[in-house]
Amino acid sequence: MAKELKPFSVANIVKFLSSMLLYCCLFAFWVFPAAIHGQTVDRVEKIEGKPRNGQVKQVVIHATGGPDCNPRISFKSGTLGGIVNHFKNNQKKISIHYIIGRDETIVQMVPEDQIAYHVRCCNRKSIGIELINNGDGKDPY
């Protein structure tokens, strides 16, 4: 008796591709740790956060530019100095652990053992990274 094949659905294809991407990323972390962990911080602009009590379980990568919640509004990426000043001087008390410039300069804003406020639900267990990027899918970095 032949087994009946189920037709592919978009949801199943997306689920499969997501799993493959996760496995590839985990493999890269295992095979190439020096390439990932070997980066050095070029500059430190200290913003104090509350002490982190738990383990880091997520890395959240943001783009400095891109669409707003209102689809008619879009932001341009800005410069590394401008984004650093934005986080140092903002009134909303948002913060980030690292900012990476287009020239690959890495600026640490909040130490990893402290909480940065960059997402609504997961600040206590995440590291936040801000990429200077237009967030439009065309900007390569």
Backbone as numpy.savetxt, mean C-alpha at the origin, in Angstrom:
# Nx Ny Nz CAx CAy CAz Cx Cy Cz
-18.54 -43.72 -16.60 -19.39 -42.55 -16.60 -18.49 -41.31 -16.60
-18.69 -40.44 -17.56 -17.89 -39.22 -17.68 -18.37 -38.17 -16.70
-17.42 -37.43 -16.17 -17.75 -36.36 -15.23 -18.22 -35.14 -16.01
-19.32 -34.57 -15.57 -19.87 -33.39 -16.25 -19.07 -32.15 -15.87
-18.62 -31.41 -16.86 -17.86 -30.18 -16.62 -18.81 -29.01 -16.45
-18.52 -28.20 -15.45 -19.33 -27.01 -15.22 -18.76 -25.87 -16.05
-19.61 -25.00 -16.57 -19.11 -23.87 -17.34 -18.35 -22.89 -16.43
-17.38 -22.22 -17.03 -16.62 -21.22 -16.28 -17.51 -20.02 -15.99
-17.37 -19.47 -14.82 -18.05 -18.22 -14.50 -16.99 -17.17 -14.23
-17.34 -15.92 -14.41 -16.41 -14.83 -14.16 -15.93 -14.87 -12.71
-16.84 -15.14 -11.79 -16.47 -15.18 -10.37 -15.43 -16.26 -10.10
-15.60 -17.44 -10.71 -14.63 -18.52 -10.51 -13.29 -18.19 -11.13
-13.29 -17.56 -12.27 -12.03 -17.17 -12.92 -11.31 -16.13 -12.07
-12.03 -15.14 -11.57 -11.43 -14.11 -10.71 -10.87 -14.75 -9.44
-11.62 -15.67 -8.85 -11.17 -16.36 -7.64 -9.88 -17.14 -7.91
-9.84 -17.84 -9.05 -8.65 -18.61 -9.41 -7.45 -17.70 -9.63
-7.63 -16.61 -10.38 -6.53 -15.68 -10.64 -6.04 -15.01 -9.36
-6.95 -14.68 -8.46 -6.57 -14.09 -7.18 -5.72 -15.06 -6.37
-6.11 -16.33 -6.37 -5.33 -17.34 -5.65 -3.94 -17.48 -6.25
-3.86 -17.49 -7.58 -2.56 -17.61 -8.24 -1.67 -16.41 -7.92
-2.24 -15.21 -7.91 -1.47 -14.01 -7.58 -0.95 -14.10 -6.15
-1.78 -14.54 -5.23 -1.35 -14.69 -3.84 -0.20 -15.68 -3.73
-0.32 -16.83 -4.40 0.76 -17.83 -4.34 2.05 -17.29 -4.96
1.94 -16.55 -6.04 3.14 -15.96 -6.67 3.80 -14.96 -5.73
3.01 -14.14 -5.06 3.57 -13.16 -4.11 4.24 -13.87 -2.94
3.60 -14.89 -2.40 4.20 -15.64 -1.29 5.50 -16.31 -1.73
5.51 -16.84 -2.95 6.72 -17.46 -3.49 7.83 -16.42 -3.61
7.49 -15.23 -4.09 8.49 -14.16 -4.23 9.06 -13.77 -2.87
8.22 -13.67 -1.85 8.71 -13.34 -0.51 9.65 -14.42 0.02
9.39 -15.68 -0.35 10.22 -16.77 0.13 11.54 -16.85 -0.64
11.49 -16.68 -1.97 12.67 -16.84 -2.80 13.55 -15.60 -2.82
12.95 -14.42 -2.79 13.71 -13.19 -2.95 13.62 -12.28 -1.73
13.90 -12.75 -0.53 13.74 -11.89 0.64 14.66 -10.68 0.62
15.87 -10.82 0.08 16.79 -9.68 0.07 16.28 -8.56 -0.83
15.62 -8.93 -1.91 15.10 -7.91 -2.81 13.96 -7.14 -2.17
13.21 -7.78 -1.30 12.08 -7.12 -0.68 12.51 -6.39 0.59
13.29 -7.05 1.42 13.67 -6.48 2.70 14.97 -5.69 2.65
15.64 -5.67 1.50 16.93 -5.02 1.42 16.88 -3.53 1.17
15.70 -2.96 1.00 15.59 -1.53 0.76 15.91 -0.76 2.03
16.55 0.38 1.87 16.86 1.21 3.03 16.02 2.47 3.00
15.77 2.98 4.17 15.03 4.24 4.29 16.01 5.37 4.00
15.64 6.27 3.10 16.51 7.39 2.74 16.37 8.56 3.70
15.21 8.71 4.29 14.95 9.87 5.13 13.88 9.52 6.15
13.97 10.08 7.34 12.95 9.86 8.37 12.33 11.19 8.73
11.01 11.27 8.64 10.23 12.44 9.06 9.28 11.92 10.13
9.67 12.03 11.36 8.98 11.33 12.46 7.61 11.94 12.78
6.61 11.10 12.72 5.27 11.41 13.22 4.97 10.34 14.27
4.59 10.75 15.45 4.32 9.79 16.52 2.96 9.13 16.34
2.92 7.84 16.54 1.68 7.09 16.56 1.56 6.37 17.89
0.43 5.76 18.13 0.26 4.97 19.36 1.04 3.67 19.21
1.53 3.11 20.31 2.26 1.84 20.23 1.39 0.73 19.65
2.00 -0.11 18.82 1.29 -1.25 18.23 1.34 -2.40 19.22
0.19 -2.98 19.56 0.14 -4.09 20.51 0.18 -5.45 19.84
-0.38 -5.57 18.65 -0.46 -6.85 17.97 0.56 -6.98 16.85
0.43 -8.06 16.10 1.31 -8.32 14.97 0.81 -7.63 13.72
1.74 -7.29 12.83 1.37 -6.78 11.51 0.93 -7.96 10.67
-0.26 -7.84 10.07 -0.81 -8.91 9.25 -1.11 -8.46 7.83
-1.02 -7.15 7.57 -1.37 -6.62 6.25 -0.42 -5.50 5.88
-0.24 -5.34 4.57 0.43 -4.17 4.02 -0.58 -3.52 3.08
-0.86 -2.25 3.30 -1.82 -1.52 2.48 -1.04 -0.52 1.64
-1.19 -0.63 0.31 -0.48 0.26 -0.60 -1.48 1.25 -1.18
-1.17 2.53 -1.01 -2.02 3.61 -1.50 -1.31 4.31 -2.66
-2.07 4.97 -3.51 -1.52 5.86 -4.53 -1.90 7.28 -4.15
-0.99 8.23 -4.36 -1.28 9.61 -3.96 -2.26 10.29 -4.89
-2.46 9.75 -6.07 -3.43 10.32 -7.00 -4.49 9.30 -7.34
-5.48 9.73 -8.09 -6.52 8.80 -8.51 -7.90 9.34 -8.25
-8.90 8.50 -8.49 -10.29 8.95 -8.34 -10.70 9.12 -6.89
-11.59 10.05 -6.68 -12.21 10.27 -5.38 -13.46 9.40 -5.33
-14.16 9.41 -4.23 -15.45 8.70 -4.15 -16.44 9.27 -5.16
-16.31 10.55 -5.45 -17.10 11.19 -6.49 -16.36 10.97 -7.81
-16.90 10.19 -8.76 -16.16 9.84 -9.98 -15.78 11.04 -10.85
-16.38 12.20 -10.62 -16.02 13.38 -11.42 -14.78 14.08 -10.87
-14.30 13.66 -9.70 -13.14 14.28 -9.08 -11.97 13.30 -9.12
-10.80 13.79 -9.54 -9.60 12.97 -9.56 -8.44 13.81 -9.06
-7.51 13.19 -8.38 -6.36 13.89 -7.83 -5.10 13.53 -8.60
-4.21 14.48 -8.77 -2.90 14.21 -9.35 -1.96 13.83 -8.22
-0.87 13.19 -8.57 -0.01 12.57 -7.57 0.76 13.52 -6.67
1.22 14.65 -7.15 2.02 15.56 -6.33 3.48 15.15 -6.30
4.26 15.88 -5.51 5.68 15.60 -5.38 5.96 14.93 -4.04
7.12 14.34 -3.91 7.49 13.69 -2.65 7.47 14.69 -1.50
8.09 15.85 -1.70 8.11 16.88 -0.65 6.72 17.35 -0.29
5.86 17.52 -1.29 4.49 17.96 -1.03 3.69 16.94 -0.25
3.86 15.66 -0.58 3.13 14.61 0.13 3.65 14.46 1.56
4.98 14.55 1.75 5.55 14.50 3.10 4.97 15.64 3.94
4.95 16.85 3.39 4.38 18.00 4.12 2.90 17.82 4.40
2.18 17.21 3.46 0.75 16.95 3.67 0.55 16.09 4.92
1.33 15.03 5.06 1.17 14.16 6.23 1.67 14.83 7.50
2.70 15.66 7.40 3.23 16.33 8.60 2.28 17.41 9.11
1.53 18.05 8.21 0.75 19.23 8.58 -0.76 19.03 8.49
-1.25 17.82 8.22 -2.69 17.65 8.01 -3.46 17.80 9.31
-4.67 18.27 9.19 -5.54 18.49 10.34 -6.36 17.25 10.70
-6.47 16.30 9.78 -7.31 15.12 10.02 -6.57 14.02 10.77
-5.29 14.23 11.05 -4.46 13.26 11.79 -4.30 11.94 11.04
-4.33 11.99 9.71 -4.01 10.79 8.95 -2.49 10.65 8.91
-2.02 9.42 8.81 -0.58 9.19 8.79 -0.28 7.95 7.97
1.00 7.72 7.71 1.44 6.61 6.87 2.81 6.17 7.38
3.14 4.91 7.19 4.46 4.44 7.62 5.55 4.87 6.63
5.30 4.67 5.35 6.32 4.98 4.34 5.71 5.71 3.16
6.51 6.58 2.55 6.17 7.21 1.27 7.31 6.87 0.32
6.97 6.39 -0.88 7.98 6.06 -1.88 7.81 7.01 -3.06
8.88 7.76 -3.35 8.86 8.73 -4.44 9.09 8.08 -5.79
8.87 8.85 -6.84 9.08 8.34 -8.20 10.54 7.95 -8.45
11.46 8.58 -7.73 12.89 8.26 -7.88 13.32 7.15 -6.93
12.36 6.46 -6.33 12.56 5.34 -5.40 13.09 5.78 -4.04
13.04 7.08 -3.73 13.39 7.56 -2.40 12.33 7.07 -1.42
12.77 6.51 -0.31 11.85 6.01 0.71 11.93 6.91 1.92
10.78 7.46 2.32 10.70 8.31 3.50 9.85 7.58 4.54
10.41 7.37 5.72 9.63 6.76 6.80 9.00 7.87 7.62
7.68 7.78 7.79 6.95 8.79 8.54 6.62 8.30 9.96
6.14 7.08 10.08 5.76 6.51 11.38 6.55 5.21 11.55
7.20 4.99 12.69 7.91 3.73 12.92 6.95 2.54 12.84
7.46 1.40 12.39 6.62 0.22 12.22 6.05 -0.32 13.53
6.67 0.00 14.65 6.14 -0.49 15.93 5.05 0.44 16.49
4.65 1.42 15.67 3.57 2.33 16.05 2.46 2.27 14.99
1.27 2.70 15.38 0.11 2.67 14.49 0.08 3.93 13.64
-0.08 3.76 12.33 -0.33 4.88 11.42 -1.80 4.82 11.04
-2.41 5.97 10.84 -3.85 6.04 10.56 -4.07 6.33 9.08
-4.20 5.24 8.29 -4.29 5.36 6.84 -5.47 4.59 6.25
-6.11 3.71 7.01 -7.31 2.99 6.58 -8.30 2.99 7.73
-9.55 2.77 7.44 -10.57 2.86 8.49 -10.59 1.65 9.42
-10.38 0.47 8.89 -10.64 -0.72 9.71 -9.40 -1.44 10.21
-8.26 -1.22 9.65 -7.14 -2.14 9.87 -5.85 -1.47 10.32
-5.90 -0.30 10.90 -4.68 0.41 11.26 -3.81 -0.35 12.25
-4.42 -1.01 13.22 -3.64 -1.67 14.27 -2.82 -2.85 13.75
-3.25 -3.45 12.64 -2.55 -4.64 12.15 -1.94 -4.46 10.76
-1.76 -3.20 10.33 -1.23 -3.00 8.98 -0.08 -2.00 8.94
0.70 -2.11 7.89 1.74 -1.15 7.53 1.21 -0.41 6.31
1.27 0.92 6.33 0.77 1.72 5.22 1.92 2.27 4.38
1.79 2.10 3.07 2.79 2.61 2.12 2.08 3.49 1.11
2.59 4.67 0.91 2.02 5.63 -0.04 2.97 5.73 -1.23
2.48 5.43 -2.44 3.28 5.56 -3.66 2.94 6.87 -4.34
3.95 7.64 -4.73 3.71 8.83 -5.53 3.31 8.34 -6.91
2.05 8.41 -7.23 1.50 7.80 -8.44 0.17 8.45 -8.76
-0.13 8.58 -10.05 -1.40 9.19 -10.44 -2.60 8.30 -10.16
-2.40 7.02 -9.96 -3.50 6.12 -9.64 -4.49 5.94 -10.77
-4.03 6.14 -12.00 -4.94 6.06 -13.15 -4.76 4.79 -13.98
-3.87 3.90 -13.57 -3.62 2.69 -14.33 -2.67 2.89 -15.49
-2.32 4.13 -15.80 -1.39 4.44 -16.89 -0.02 4.81 -16.36
0.01 5.40 -15.17 1.26 5.82 -14.54 2.02 4.55 -14.13
3.24 4.35 -14.63 3.91 3.06 -14.41 4.37 2.79 -13.00
4.50 3.77 -12.14 5.05 3.51 -10.81 4.04 3.74 -9.73
